Short mmCIF file of C-alpha atoms in Angstrom, two decimals:
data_model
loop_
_atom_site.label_atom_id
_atom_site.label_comp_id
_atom_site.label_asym_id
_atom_site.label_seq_id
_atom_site.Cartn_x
_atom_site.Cartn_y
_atom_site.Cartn_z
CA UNK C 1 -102.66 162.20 94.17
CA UNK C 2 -99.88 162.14 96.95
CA UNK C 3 -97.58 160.22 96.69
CA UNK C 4 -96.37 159.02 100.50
CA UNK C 5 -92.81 158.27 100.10
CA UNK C 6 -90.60 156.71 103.45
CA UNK C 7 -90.14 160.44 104.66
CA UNK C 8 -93.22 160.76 105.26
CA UNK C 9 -94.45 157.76 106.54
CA UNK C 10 -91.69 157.96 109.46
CA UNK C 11 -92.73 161.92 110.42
CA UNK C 12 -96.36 160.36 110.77
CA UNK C 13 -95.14 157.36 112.97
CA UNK C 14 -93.18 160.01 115.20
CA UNK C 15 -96.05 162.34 115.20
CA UNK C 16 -99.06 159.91 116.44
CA UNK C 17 -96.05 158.33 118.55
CA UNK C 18 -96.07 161.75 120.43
CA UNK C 19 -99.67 162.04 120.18
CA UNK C 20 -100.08 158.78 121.61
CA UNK C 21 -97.96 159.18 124.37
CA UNK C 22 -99.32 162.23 125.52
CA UNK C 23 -102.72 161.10 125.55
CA UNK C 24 -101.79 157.54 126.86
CA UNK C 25 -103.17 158.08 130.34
CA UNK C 26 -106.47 158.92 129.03
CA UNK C 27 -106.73 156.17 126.40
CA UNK C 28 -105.72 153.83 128.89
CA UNK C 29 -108.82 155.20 131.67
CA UNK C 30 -111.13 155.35 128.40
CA UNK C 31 -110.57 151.87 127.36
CA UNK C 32 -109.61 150.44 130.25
CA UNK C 33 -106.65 148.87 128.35
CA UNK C 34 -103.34 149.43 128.43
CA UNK C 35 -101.83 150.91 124.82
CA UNK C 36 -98.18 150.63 123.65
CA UNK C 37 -98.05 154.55 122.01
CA UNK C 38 -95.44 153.19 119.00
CA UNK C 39 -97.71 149.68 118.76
CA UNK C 40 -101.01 152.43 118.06
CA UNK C 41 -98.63 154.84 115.81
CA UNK C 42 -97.68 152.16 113.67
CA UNK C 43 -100.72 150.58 113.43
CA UNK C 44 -102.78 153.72 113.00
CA UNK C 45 -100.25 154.34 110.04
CA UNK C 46 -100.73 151.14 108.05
CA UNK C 47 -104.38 151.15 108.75
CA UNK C 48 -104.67 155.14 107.29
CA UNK C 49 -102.63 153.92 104.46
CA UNK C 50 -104.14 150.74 103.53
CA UNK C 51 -107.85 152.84 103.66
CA UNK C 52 -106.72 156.20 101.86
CA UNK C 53 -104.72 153.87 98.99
CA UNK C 54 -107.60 151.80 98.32
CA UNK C 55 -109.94 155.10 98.37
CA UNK C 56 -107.26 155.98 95.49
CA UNK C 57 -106.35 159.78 97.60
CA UNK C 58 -102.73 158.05 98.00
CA UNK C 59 -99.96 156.25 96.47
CA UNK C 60 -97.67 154.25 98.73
CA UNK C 61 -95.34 151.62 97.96
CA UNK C 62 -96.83 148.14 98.99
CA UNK C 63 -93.30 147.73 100.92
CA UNK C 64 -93.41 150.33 103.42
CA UNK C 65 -96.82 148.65 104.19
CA UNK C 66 -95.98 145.15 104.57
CA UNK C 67 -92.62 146.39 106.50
CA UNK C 68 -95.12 147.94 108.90
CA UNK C 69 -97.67 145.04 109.03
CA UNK C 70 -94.60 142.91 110.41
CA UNK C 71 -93.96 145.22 112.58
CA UNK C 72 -97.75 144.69 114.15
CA UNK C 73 -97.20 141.36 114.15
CA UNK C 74 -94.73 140.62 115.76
CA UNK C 75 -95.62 143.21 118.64
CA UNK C 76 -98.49 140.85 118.84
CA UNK C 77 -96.34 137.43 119.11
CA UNK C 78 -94.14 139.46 121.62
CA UNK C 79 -97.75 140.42 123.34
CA UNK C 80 -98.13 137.09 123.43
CA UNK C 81 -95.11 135.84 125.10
CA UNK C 82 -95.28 138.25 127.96
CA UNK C 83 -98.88 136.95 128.27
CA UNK C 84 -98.26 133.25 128.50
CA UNK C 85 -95.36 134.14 130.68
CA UNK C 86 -97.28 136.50 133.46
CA UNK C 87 -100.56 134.42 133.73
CA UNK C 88 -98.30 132.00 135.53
CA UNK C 89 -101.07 129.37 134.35
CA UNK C 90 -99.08 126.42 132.29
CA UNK C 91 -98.59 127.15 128.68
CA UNK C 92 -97.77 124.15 127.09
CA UNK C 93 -96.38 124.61 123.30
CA UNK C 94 -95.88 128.59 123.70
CA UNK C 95 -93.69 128.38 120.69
CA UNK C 96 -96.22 126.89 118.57
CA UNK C 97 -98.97 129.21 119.45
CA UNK C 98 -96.11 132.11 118.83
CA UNK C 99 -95.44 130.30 115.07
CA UNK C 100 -99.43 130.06 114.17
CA UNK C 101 -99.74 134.09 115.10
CA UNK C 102 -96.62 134.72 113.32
CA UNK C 103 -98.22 132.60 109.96
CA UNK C 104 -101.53 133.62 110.71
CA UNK C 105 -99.87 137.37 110.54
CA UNK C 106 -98.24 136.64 107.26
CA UNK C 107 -101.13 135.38 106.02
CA UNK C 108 -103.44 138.31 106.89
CA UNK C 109 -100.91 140.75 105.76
CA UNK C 110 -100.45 139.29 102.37
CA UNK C 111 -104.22 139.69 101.24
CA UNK C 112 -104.33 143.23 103.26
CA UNK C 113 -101.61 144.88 100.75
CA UNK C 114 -102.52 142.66 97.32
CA UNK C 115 -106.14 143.01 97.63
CA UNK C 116 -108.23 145.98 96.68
CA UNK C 117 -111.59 147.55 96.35
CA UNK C 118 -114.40 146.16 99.14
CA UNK C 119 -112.36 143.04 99.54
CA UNK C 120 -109.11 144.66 101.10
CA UNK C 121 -111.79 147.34 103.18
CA UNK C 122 -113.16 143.93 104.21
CA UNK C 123 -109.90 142.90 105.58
CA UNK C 124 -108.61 146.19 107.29
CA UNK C 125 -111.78 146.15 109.21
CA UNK C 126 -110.93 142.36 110.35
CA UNK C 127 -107.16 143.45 111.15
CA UNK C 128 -108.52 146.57 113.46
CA UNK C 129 -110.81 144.00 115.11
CA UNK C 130 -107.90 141.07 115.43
CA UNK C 131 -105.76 144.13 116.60
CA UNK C 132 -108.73 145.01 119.31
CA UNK C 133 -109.04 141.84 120.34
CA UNK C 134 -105.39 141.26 121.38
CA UNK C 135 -104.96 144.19 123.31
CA UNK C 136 -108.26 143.47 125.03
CA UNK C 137 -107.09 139.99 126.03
CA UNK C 138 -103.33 140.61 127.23
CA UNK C 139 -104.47 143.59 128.84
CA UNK C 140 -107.61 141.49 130.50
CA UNK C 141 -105.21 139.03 132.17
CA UNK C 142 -102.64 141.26 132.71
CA UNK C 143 -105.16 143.53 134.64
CA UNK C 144 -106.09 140.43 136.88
CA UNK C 145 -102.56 139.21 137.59
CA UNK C 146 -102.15 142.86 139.13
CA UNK C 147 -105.47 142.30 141.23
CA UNK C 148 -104.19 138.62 142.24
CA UNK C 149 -100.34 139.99 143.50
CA UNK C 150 -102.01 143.31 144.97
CA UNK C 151 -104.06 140.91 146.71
CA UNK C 152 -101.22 138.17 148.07
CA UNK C 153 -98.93 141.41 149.07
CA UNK C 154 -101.45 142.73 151.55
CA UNK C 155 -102.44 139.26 152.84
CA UNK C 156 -98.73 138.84 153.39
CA UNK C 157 -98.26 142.46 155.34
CA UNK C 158 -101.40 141.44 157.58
#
């Protein structure tokens, strides 16, 4: 069995980094979202690792999981933020709704690295779709606040 030590797990992160990246422009037309190429490679890499550890063809320290499970989830509170802050709508309490995805994270990531067997496949599966979900709704109203100031610039220049 392979054992995927730090080394590793960073080359993998750079690699689907670059792979991201280079494909970014056609993910984004494809999906009609906008993706963050380290937010995907680091993802991508917990995800893989999570599902090929609990298929027992790896061994990977539970740490360099969780370390990159944080990592998710606070891209998502910081998501979040920029969210609340561009849909110029009023956002009352952003700071609590930043602490619930931030506990809500925790929470999520602590079953997803000490479950295992149909349980923790159970859970990756609902952390790909949480993850999906996100980047469909910041990009969704980040997408229409474009719309709405393309729209007020050119009624301003006529």
């Amino acid at each position: 069995m392979l054992e995927l030590k730090l080394i590793y797990i960073l080359e993998i992160i750079v690699f689907l980094f670059i792979v991201f990246a280079l494909l970014k422009k056609y993910i984004d037309s494809f999906l009609n979202i906008k993706v963050c190429a380290i937010c995907a490679a680091v993802s991508t890499t917990w995800l893989a690792s999570l599902l090929f550890k609990n298929l027992m063809l790896i061994t990977i320290n539970n740490t360099l999981i969780s370390i990159m499970i944080g990592q998710s989830i606070v891209g998502i509170m910081y998501n979040y933020e920029s969210y609340a802050k561009e849909s110029k709508s009023t956002h009352n309490l952003i700071w609590l709704k930043k602490l619930l995805i931030i506990i809500a994270g925790i929470t999520i990531a602590y079953y997803l690295v000490e479950t295992t067997g149909i349980l923790q496949l159970c859970l990756i599966l609902v952390a790909l779709l949480v993850l999906l979900i996100f980047a469909l709704l910041f990009n969704k109203s980040s997408n229409e606040n474009e719309k709405n100031d393309a729209k007020k610039n050119n009624s301003k220049t006529t």
